[in-house]
Every structure is written in structure tokens, then in C-alpha cells.
XYZ file of C-alpha atoms in Angstrom:
459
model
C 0.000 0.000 0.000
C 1.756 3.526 -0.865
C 1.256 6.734 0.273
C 1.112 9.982 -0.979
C 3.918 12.545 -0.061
C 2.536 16.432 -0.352
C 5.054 19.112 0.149
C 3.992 22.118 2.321
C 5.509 25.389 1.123
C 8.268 26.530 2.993
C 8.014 30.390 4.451
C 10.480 32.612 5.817
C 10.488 36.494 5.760
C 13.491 38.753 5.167
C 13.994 42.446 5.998
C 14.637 44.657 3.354
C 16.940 48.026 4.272
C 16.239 50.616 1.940
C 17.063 54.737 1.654
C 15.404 57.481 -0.653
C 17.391 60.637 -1.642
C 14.764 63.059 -0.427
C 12.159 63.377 2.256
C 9.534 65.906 4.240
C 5.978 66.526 5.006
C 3.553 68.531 3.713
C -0.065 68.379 2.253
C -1.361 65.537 0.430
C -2.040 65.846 -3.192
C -5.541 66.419 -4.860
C -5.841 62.479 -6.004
C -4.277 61.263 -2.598
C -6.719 62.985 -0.398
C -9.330 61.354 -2.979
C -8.663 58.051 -2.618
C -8.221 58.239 1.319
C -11.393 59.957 0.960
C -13.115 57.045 -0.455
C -11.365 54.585 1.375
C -12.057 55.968 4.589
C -15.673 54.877 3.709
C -15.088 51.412 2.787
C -13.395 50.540 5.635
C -13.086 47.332 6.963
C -13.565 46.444 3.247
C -10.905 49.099 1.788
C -8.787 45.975 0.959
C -10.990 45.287 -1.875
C -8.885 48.428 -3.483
C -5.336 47.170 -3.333
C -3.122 47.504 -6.657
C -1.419 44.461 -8.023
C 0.661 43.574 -10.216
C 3.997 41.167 -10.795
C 4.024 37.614 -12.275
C 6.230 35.383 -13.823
C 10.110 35.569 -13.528
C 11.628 33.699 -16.261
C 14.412 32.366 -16.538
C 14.652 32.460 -12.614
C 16.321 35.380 -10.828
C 18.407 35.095 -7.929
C 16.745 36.063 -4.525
C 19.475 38.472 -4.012
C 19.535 39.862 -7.294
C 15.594 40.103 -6.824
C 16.040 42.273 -3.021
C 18.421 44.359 -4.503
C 15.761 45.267 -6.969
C 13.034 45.921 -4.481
C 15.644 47.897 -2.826
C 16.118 50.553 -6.063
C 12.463 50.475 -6.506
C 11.618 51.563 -2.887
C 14.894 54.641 -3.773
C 13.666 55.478 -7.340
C 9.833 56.173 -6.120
C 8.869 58.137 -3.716
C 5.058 57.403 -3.300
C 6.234 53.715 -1.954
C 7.959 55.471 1.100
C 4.690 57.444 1.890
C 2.932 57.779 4.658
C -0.343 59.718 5.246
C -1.656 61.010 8.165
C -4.885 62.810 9.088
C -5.263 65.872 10.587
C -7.860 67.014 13.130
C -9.647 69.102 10.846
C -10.139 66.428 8.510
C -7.655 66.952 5.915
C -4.629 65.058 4.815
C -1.003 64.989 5.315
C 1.703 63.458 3.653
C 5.363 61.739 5.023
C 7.806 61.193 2.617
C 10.706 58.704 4.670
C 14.347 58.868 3.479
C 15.143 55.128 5.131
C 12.766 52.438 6.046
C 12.808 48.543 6.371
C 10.494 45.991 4.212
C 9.749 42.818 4.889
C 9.455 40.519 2.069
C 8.265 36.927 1.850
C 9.885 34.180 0.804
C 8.487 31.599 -0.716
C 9.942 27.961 -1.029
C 7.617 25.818 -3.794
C 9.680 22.830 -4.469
C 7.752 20.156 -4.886
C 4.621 21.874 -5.335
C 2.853 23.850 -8.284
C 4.365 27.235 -8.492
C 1.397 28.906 -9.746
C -0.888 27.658 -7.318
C 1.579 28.524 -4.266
C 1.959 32.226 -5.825
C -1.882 32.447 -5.452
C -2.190 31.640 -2.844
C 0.594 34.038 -1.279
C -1.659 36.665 -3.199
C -4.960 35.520 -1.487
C -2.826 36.562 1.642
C -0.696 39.919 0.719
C -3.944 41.170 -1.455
C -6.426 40.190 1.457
C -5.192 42.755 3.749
C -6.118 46.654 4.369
C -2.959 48.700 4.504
C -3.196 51.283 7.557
C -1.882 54.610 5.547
C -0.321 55.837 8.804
C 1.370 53.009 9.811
C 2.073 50.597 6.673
C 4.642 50.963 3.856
C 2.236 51.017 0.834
C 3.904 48.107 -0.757
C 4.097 44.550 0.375
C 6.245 42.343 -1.733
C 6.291 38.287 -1.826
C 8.044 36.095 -4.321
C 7.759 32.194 -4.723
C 11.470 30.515 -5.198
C 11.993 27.145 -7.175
C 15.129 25.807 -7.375
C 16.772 28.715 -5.300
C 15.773 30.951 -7.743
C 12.322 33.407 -7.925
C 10.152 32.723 -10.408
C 7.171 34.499 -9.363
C 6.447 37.896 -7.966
C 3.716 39.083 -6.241
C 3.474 42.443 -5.324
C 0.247 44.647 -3.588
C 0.660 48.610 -3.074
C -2.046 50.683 -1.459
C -4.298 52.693 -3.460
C -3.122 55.803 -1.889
C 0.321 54.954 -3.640
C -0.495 54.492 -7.234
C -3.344 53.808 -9.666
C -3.329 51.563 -12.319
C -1.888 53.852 -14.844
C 1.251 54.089 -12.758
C 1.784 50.215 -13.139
C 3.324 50.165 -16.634
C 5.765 52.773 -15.043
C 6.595 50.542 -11.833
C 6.886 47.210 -14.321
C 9.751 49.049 -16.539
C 11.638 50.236 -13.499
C 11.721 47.103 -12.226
C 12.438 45.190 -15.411
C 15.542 47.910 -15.464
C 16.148 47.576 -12.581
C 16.560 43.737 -12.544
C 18.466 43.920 -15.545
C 21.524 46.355 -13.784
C 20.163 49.897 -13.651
C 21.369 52.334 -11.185
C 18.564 53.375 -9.115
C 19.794 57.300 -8.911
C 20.068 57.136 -12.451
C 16.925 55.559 -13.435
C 15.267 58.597 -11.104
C 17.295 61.287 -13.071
C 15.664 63.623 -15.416
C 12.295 62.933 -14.032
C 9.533 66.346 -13.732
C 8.263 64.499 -10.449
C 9.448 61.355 -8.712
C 6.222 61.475 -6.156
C 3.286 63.531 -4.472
C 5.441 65.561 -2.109
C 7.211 67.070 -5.639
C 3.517 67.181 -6.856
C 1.740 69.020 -3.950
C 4.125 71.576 -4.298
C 3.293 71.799 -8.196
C -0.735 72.126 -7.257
C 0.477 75.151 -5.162
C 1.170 76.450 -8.390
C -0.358 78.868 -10.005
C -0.718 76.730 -13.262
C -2.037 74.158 -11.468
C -4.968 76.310 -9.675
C -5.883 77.731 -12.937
C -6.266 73.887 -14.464
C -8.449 73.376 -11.275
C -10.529 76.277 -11.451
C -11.106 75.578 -15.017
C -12.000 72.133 -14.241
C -13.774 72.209 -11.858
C -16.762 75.284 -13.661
C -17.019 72.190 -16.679
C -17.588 69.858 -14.342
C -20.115 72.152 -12.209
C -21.659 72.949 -15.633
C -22.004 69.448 -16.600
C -23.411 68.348 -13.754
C -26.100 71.200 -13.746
C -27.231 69.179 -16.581
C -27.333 65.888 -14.913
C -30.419 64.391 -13.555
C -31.248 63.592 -10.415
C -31.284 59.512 -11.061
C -30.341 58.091 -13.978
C -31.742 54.455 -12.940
C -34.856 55.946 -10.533
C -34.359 56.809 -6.859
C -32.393 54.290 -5.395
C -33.976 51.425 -3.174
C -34.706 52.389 0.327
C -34.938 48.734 1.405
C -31.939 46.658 1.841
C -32.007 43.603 -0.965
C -32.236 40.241 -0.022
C -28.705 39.002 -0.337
C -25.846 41.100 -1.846
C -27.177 43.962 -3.432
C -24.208 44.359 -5.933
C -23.629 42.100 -8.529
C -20.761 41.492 -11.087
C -20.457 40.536 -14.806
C -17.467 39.665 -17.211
C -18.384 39.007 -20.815
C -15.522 37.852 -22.560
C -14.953 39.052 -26.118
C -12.790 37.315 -28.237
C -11.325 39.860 -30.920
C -13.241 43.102 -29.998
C -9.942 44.634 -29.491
C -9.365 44.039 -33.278
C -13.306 44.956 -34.358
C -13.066 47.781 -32.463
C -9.506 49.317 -33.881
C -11.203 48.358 -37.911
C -14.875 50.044 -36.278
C -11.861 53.345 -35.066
C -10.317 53.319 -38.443
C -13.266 53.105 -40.829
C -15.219 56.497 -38.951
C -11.823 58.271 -38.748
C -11.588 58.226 -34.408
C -10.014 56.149 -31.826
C -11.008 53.120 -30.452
C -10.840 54.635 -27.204
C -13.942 56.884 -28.708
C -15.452 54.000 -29.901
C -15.442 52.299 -26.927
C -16.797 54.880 -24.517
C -19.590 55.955 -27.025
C -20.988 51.851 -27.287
C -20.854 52.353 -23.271
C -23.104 55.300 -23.493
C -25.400 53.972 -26.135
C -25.451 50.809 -24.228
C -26.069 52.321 -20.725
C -28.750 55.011 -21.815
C -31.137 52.452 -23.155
C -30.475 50.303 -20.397
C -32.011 53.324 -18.665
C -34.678 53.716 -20.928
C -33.640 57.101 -21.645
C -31.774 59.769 -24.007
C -29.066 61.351 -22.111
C -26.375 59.809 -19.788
C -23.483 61.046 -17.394
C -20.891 59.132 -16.518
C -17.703 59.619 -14.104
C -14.761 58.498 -16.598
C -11.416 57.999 -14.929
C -8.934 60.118 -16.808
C -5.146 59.753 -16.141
C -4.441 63.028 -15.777
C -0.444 62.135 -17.138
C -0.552 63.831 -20.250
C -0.533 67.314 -17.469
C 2.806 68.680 -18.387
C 4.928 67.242 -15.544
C 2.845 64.110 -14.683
C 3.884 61.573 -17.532
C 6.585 59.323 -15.504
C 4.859 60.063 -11.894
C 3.907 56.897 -9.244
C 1.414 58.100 -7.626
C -2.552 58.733 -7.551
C -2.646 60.967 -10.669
C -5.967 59.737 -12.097
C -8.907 61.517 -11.052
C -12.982 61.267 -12.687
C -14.349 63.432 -15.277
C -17.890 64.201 -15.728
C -19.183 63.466 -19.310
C -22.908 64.469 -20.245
C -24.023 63.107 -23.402
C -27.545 64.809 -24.415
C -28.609 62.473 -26.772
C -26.788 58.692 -27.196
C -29.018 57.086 -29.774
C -28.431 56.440 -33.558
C -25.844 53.981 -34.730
C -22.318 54.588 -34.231
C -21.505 56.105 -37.044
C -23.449 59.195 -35.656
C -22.980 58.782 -32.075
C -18.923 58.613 -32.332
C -18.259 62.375 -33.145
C -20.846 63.829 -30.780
C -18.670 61.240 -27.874
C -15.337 62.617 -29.348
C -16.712 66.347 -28.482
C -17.557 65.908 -25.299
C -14.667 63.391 -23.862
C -12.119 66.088 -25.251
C -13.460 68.030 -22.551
C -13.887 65.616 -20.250
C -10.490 64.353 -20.562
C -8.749 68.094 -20.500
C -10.832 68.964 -17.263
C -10.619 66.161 -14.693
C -7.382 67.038 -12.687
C -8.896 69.465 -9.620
C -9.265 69.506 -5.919
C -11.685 67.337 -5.361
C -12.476 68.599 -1.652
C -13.206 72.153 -3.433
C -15.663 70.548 -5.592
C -16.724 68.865 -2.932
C -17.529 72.155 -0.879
C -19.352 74.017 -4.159
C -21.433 71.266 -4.436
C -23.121 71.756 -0.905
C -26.827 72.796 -1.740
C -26.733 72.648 -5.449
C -29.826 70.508 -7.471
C -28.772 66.715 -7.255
C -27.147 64.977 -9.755
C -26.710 61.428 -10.614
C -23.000 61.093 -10.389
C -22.850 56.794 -9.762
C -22.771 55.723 -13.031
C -18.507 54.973 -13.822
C -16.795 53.999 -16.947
C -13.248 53.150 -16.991
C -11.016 52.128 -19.890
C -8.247 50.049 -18.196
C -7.023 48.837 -21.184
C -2.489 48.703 -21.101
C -2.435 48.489 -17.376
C 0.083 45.854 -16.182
C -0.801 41.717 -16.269
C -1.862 40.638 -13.269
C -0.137 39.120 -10.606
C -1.292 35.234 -9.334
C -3.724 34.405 -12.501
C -8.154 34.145 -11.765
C -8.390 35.929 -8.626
C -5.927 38.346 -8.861
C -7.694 41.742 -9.602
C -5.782 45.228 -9.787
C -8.292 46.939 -8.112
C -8.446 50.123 -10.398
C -10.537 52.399 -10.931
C -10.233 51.539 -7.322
C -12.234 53.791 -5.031
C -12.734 57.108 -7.146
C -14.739 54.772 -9.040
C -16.642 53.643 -6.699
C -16.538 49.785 -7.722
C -14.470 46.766 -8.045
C -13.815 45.143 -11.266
C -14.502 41.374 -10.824
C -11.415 39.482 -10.681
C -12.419 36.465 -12.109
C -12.536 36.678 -15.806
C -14.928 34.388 -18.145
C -14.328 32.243 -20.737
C -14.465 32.740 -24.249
C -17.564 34.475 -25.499
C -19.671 33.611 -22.667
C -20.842 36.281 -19.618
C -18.997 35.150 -16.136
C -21.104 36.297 -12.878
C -19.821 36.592 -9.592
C -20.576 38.300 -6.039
C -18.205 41.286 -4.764
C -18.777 43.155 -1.584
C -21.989 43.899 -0.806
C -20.397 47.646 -0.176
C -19.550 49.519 -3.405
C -19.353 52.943 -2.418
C -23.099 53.846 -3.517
C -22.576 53.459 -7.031
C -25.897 52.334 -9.402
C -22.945 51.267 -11.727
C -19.183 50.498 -12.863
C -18.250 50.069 -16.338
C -14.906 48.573 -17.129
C -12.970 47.870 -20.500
C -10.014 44.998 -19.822
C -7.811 43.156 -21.928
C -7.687 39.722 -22.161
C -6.741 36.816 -24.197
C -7.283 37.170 -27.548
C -9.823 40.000 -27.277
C -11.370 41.992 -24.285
C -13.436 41.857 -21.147
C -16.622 44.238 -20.942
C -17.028 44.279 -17.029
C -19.719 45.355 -14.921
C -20.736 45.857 -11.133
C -24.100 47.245 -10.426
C -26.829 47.890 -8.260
C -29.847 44.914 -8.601
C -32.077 47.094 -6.880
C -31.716 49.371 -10.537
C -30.149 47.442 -13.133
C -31.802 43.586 -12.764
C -29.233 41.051 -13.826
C -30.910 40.111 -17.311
C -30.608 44.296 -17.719
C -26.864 44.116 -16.873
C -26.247 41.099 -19.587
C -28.446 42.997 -22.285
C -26.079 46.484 -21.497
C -23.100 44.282 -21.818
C -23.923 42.321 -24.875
C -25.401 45.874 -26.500
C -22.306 47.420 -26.003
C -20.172 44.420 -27.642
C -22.391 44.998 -30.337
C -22.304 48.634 -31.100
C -18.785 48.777 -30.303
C -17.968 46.224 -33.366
C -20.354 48.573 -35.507
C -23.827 47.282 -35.393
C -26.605 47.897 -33.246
């Protein structure tokens, strides 16, 4: 009679010394005091928000070679030695440290399936809320085979980056790894973090660009209606009340670029105008507003920065019906706009907001397309738009051509909906979280599928 031999993983932790050239304290920056904003009000479930990203290490690297890396990343950006605090009138400060320690984990997987021990180190380092006070905003843990890594995991806090800083963090590293002096790799840059860009929104550039946005976005939202879907349910839903979607579409990345090229636009355009065609009849009505999440890094100054940059626009569409051919330009217009005003102090807004008419302003849409891979495979989820959003992205994604649900949080910040754009295999994922007390699920799989549709140019 045999037996069966399983091999546990083998843990142990290191401590990772690391410096920065600069350091201080001073306010936090427009899109940090955002997301700690929105946090704040998810909390215990904040977690849900943490940024991933890492994966594979091939051919191997050594775990030394792999510290030492970690080590120039911690030097080259700032935001990943940042701590925030909050003050007692409610605002937010920020800590930039010039020497810290990190621990990292250490992963053993000999004799086991790599993959399946590097997800379930993520299940652990994702799982957690970082305390913005107390915890460095990056927690690092790589799975070793062989003495050598060959997976990465890594989760940073919200209130470090969003997801359009992860291409920036992958190519340091990937330097980084392959020799790159840290001091060097930080030379040249406009901004290396949020202290360098508080001090730029004390500018007076920077306060015109936030007066300016924030009158379009008070004018747009003049125009906005009260509720989009119908006043929201006062009575709690039996069950969760938020439910996601993925529908999984195999070459929509290519229909959409020949849709972008035949009407003379971007398939960015094309995308976000089958997302308000879709989501206004959904509603049964004409017009639709949605919060887009805009970068904010072509801002002269911003392109390289690792930080919270990206902050929401407010696009009003009047009228989103006709076929695409007539409902691209009239998107293009108005997300020019949208895009060039959405980088603002979001507490100001806030304030001149106080007493005006309501408007409907739950209803997100969020183009994540060219963020980084994931990190551990299904389950791994990068968390942006993260909390200006509103709403999680579902981290499981579906299978070709077919519509994937799942149960987040039953707490999504309020929001009647969150529209994201993904890539994925072969094609693209079309996901959505939303409200069941507004949007039924068979209305959810009709605005998903009628989106796929206009978006490859039919109707």
C-alpha cells in the first residue's frame, strides 16, 4: 500500500533596508486625499482596493539579485515610502521617509505547483487593508523554485499608485533587474512622487487647471439628472445587493480598432460611445453622465509620476441614440473636454457642491485597457478604478464568449454602476458591477452584450 507525499511550502520572511534621496511633510495631493477619501468609507472592506501587479520571472532570478531590486524600486519612487496622516480638521497629510525597512516573503515551492503557491501568497498579501499611517504602501512576496524566484507578487495601497502608474513601476523594475542604477533611473524625471507634486498644485498653473475644471464639471453636472436608474432602493435587498459581470470578447480589441479606423476616431472613442449607447437604453432614456477615470499624465509634468494621478471626469451626453456612425463624433466632443478637465481639488468641488440641485453622479466607466498583467492568474484583480470609481472590477474573468457572474462586496461605495474595458486573451473583457435594486441582472447582460455589439459597428 503507498502513500502519498505532499510538500507544504516553505516560508520565511526577510527584511529589506532601503534609503530614498529626499524626504519631508507637507499636504497631500488632490488624487491622494481622494482616494483616502473614499477609502475611509469602505473601511473594513478598503482591501478590496489594493493595486497588483507582478508575475512570472523567467528564466529564474536570484533572490538576491531580486532584493536588490526591491531595494532601487523603494529609492527610485517616492510614493512607496509614503505615509499619510490625518489631521484634526479632517484633511490630509503626507510623510515622505528617506530610510525604512520591508519585509518581504519568501516563498519555497519545491515540490509543489508554483502557480498555485503564488496564489495563494496573493490571497494573503492582497487580502489585507494597509493602515496609511502606519504601513509601507507596498508589500512584496516572491515564490522561489530551485533557489531561484520565479514568481512575484506584489500589492501597493491605493493611496500609492493607480493603475496607470503600473506600466511605469513594471519598466523600473524590469531595469532595474536587468543592472540599472537606481539614482540614475530617477534622473531627469519632472516628479518622482506627491510631495514634488503638492508643491506643483500650489502652483499657479495648477490652480488655474483646477478652477477651469472644476466650472465644466459644475456645468455638466447642472445638466445631470437627479437619477439616472430611478431613486435608489430604500430597502436593503435580499442578499448582496451588488452584482458582477465579465463578458468575454474574443477579438473586440481588433473589431473595435477596424470600427476606429473606418469612422476616422479612436477606439478609445469607440469604446466609450458603445458604453453610453449601451447604458442610456439600459435606462430607458436619451441622455447619460458618466464619471470616466482620466489619467491626468498627459498634465505637463505628470507623464513618468507613481502616484494617484488619475482623477474622474464628468461626461454628459444629451442624446446617445443612432448607430455609431453618428454617435462617435458627438462622444469625441464631449470626452475632449472631459479628458482636459478632470485634474482638480476634489475637496473644493466637494464644498461648491453643498446645496446645489442633485445629480446622478454613480454611473462609472473606466477604460483600463495597457495596465500591467496581473499578478497570481483568476483571482488576482488590480483593483483600479479603485475607489474614485466607486466599484471593483470582478477578478475572475470568463471564458471565451460567454458572460462570467460573480458576487463582490456587498459595499460599493453607492454606485448604481461600474463600467470597465479589460484586456484579455485574444480580445477583451466588458465588465460590470451594479446595483440589482436598478439594473436587474438580465438588464446588466443585455447592457453588456449591446455594447459588444455597437462597439464592433452594429446595433
Amino acid at each position: 500500500m503507498s502513500s502519498v507525499v505532499t510538500h507544504q511550502p516553505m516560508e520565511r520572511r526577510v527584511t529589506v533596508p532601503f534609503t530614498g534621496p529626499v524626504g519631508g511633510r507637507g499636504p497631500a495631493t488632490w488624487g491622494q486625499t481622494a482616494i483616502r477619501r473614499a477609502l475611509r468609507a469602505l473601511e473594513p472592506d478598503d482591501h478590496q482596493f489594493n493595486v497588483d501587479w507582478g508575475g512570472l520571472v523567467e528564466p529564474g532570478l536570484p533572490v538576491e539579485a531580486a532584493l536588490e531590486a526591491i531595494r532601487g524600486l523603494m529609492y527610485v519612487h517616492d510614493s512607496l515610502r509614503t505615509l499619510m496622516h490625518e489631521t484634526p480638521e479632517g484633511t490630509y497629510t503626507q510623510e515622505l521617509h528617506t530610510e525604512g525597512e520591508l519585509e518581504v516573503r519568501l516563498v519555497a515551492a519545491d515540490g509543489t505547483d508554483t502557480l498555485s503557491v503564488a496564489e495563494a501568497l496573493h490571497r494573503g498579501l492582497y487580502g489585507q487593508r494597509f493602515d496609511p499611517a502606519r504601513d509601507w504602501p507596498f508589500r512584496v512576496g516572491l515564490v522561489t523554485q530551485g533557489g531561484l524566484v520565479r514568481y512575484a507578487v506584489m500589492i501597493v495601497s491605493h493611496t500609492a499608485v493607480d493603475g496607470w502608474a503600473l506600466p511605469r513601476l513594471r519598466a523600473d523594475m524590469t531595469s532595474l533587474v536587468a543592472g540599472a542604477d537606481p539614482g540614475k533611473l530617477r534622473a531627469g524625471r519632472a516628479m518622482c512622487g506627491p510631495l514634488d507634486e503638492a508643491a506643483f498644485q500650489r502652483g499657479r498653473g495648477a490652480l488655474r487647471r483646477d478652477e477651469a475644471a472644476r466650472s465644466f464639471i459644475l456645468g455638466n453636472l447642472a445638466r445631470t439628472p437627479a437619477h439616472l436608474y430611478g431613486a435608489p432602493a430604500s430597502a436593503p435587498a435580499r442578499g448582496p445587493r451588488y452584482r458582477s459581470a465579465v463578458l468575454r470578447c474574443p477579438g473586440l480589441d481588433s473589431a473595435v480598432a477596424a470600427t476606429a479606423s473606418r469612422l476616422g476616431t479612436t477606439s478609445s472613442t469607440v469604446l466609450l460611445a458603445a458604453a453610453c449607447s449601451a447604458a442610456a437604453r439600459s435606462a430607458d432614456r436619451s441622455d447619460f453622465a458618466f464619471q470616466v477615470m482620466v489619467s491626468n499624465r498627459f498634465v505637463p509634468g505628470l507623464a513618468d509620476v507613481v502616484a494617484p494621478v488619475a482623477l474622474e471626469g464628468v461626461l454628459y451626453l444629451p442624446d446617445c441614440r443612432g448607430p455609431i456612425e453618428a454617435l462617435t463624433p458627438r462622444v469625441w466632443k464631449a470626452s475632449v473636454n472631459t479628458y482636459r478637465f478632470a485634474y482638480y481639488d476634489k475637496d473644493r468641488l466637494t464644498e461648491q457642491l453643498r446645496g446645489a440641485p442633485a445629480a446622478d453622479t454613480t454611473c462609472w466607466y473606466n477604460d483600463r485597457r495597457g495596465e500591467a498583467a496581473r499578478v497570481a492568474g483568476p483571482g488576482a484583480d488590480d483593483g483600479e478604478p479603485g475607489p474614485e470609481g466607486g466599484a471593483d472590477a470582478p477578478g475572475v474573468p470568463a471564458p471565451e464568449g460567454s458572460l462570467t457572474w460573480s458576487v463582490p462586496s456587498d459595499r460599493q461605495g453607492g454606485v448604481t454602476l461600474a463600467l470597465h474595458v479589460i484586456d484579455a486573451p485574444g480580445g477583451l473583457d466588458l465588465s460590470l458591477t451594479a446595483d440589482t435594486t436598478l439594473l436587474a441582472p438580465d438588464t446588466m447582460e443585455e447592457l453588456l452584450r449591446a455594447m459588444e455589439r455597437s462597439a464592433r459597428g452594429g446595433r
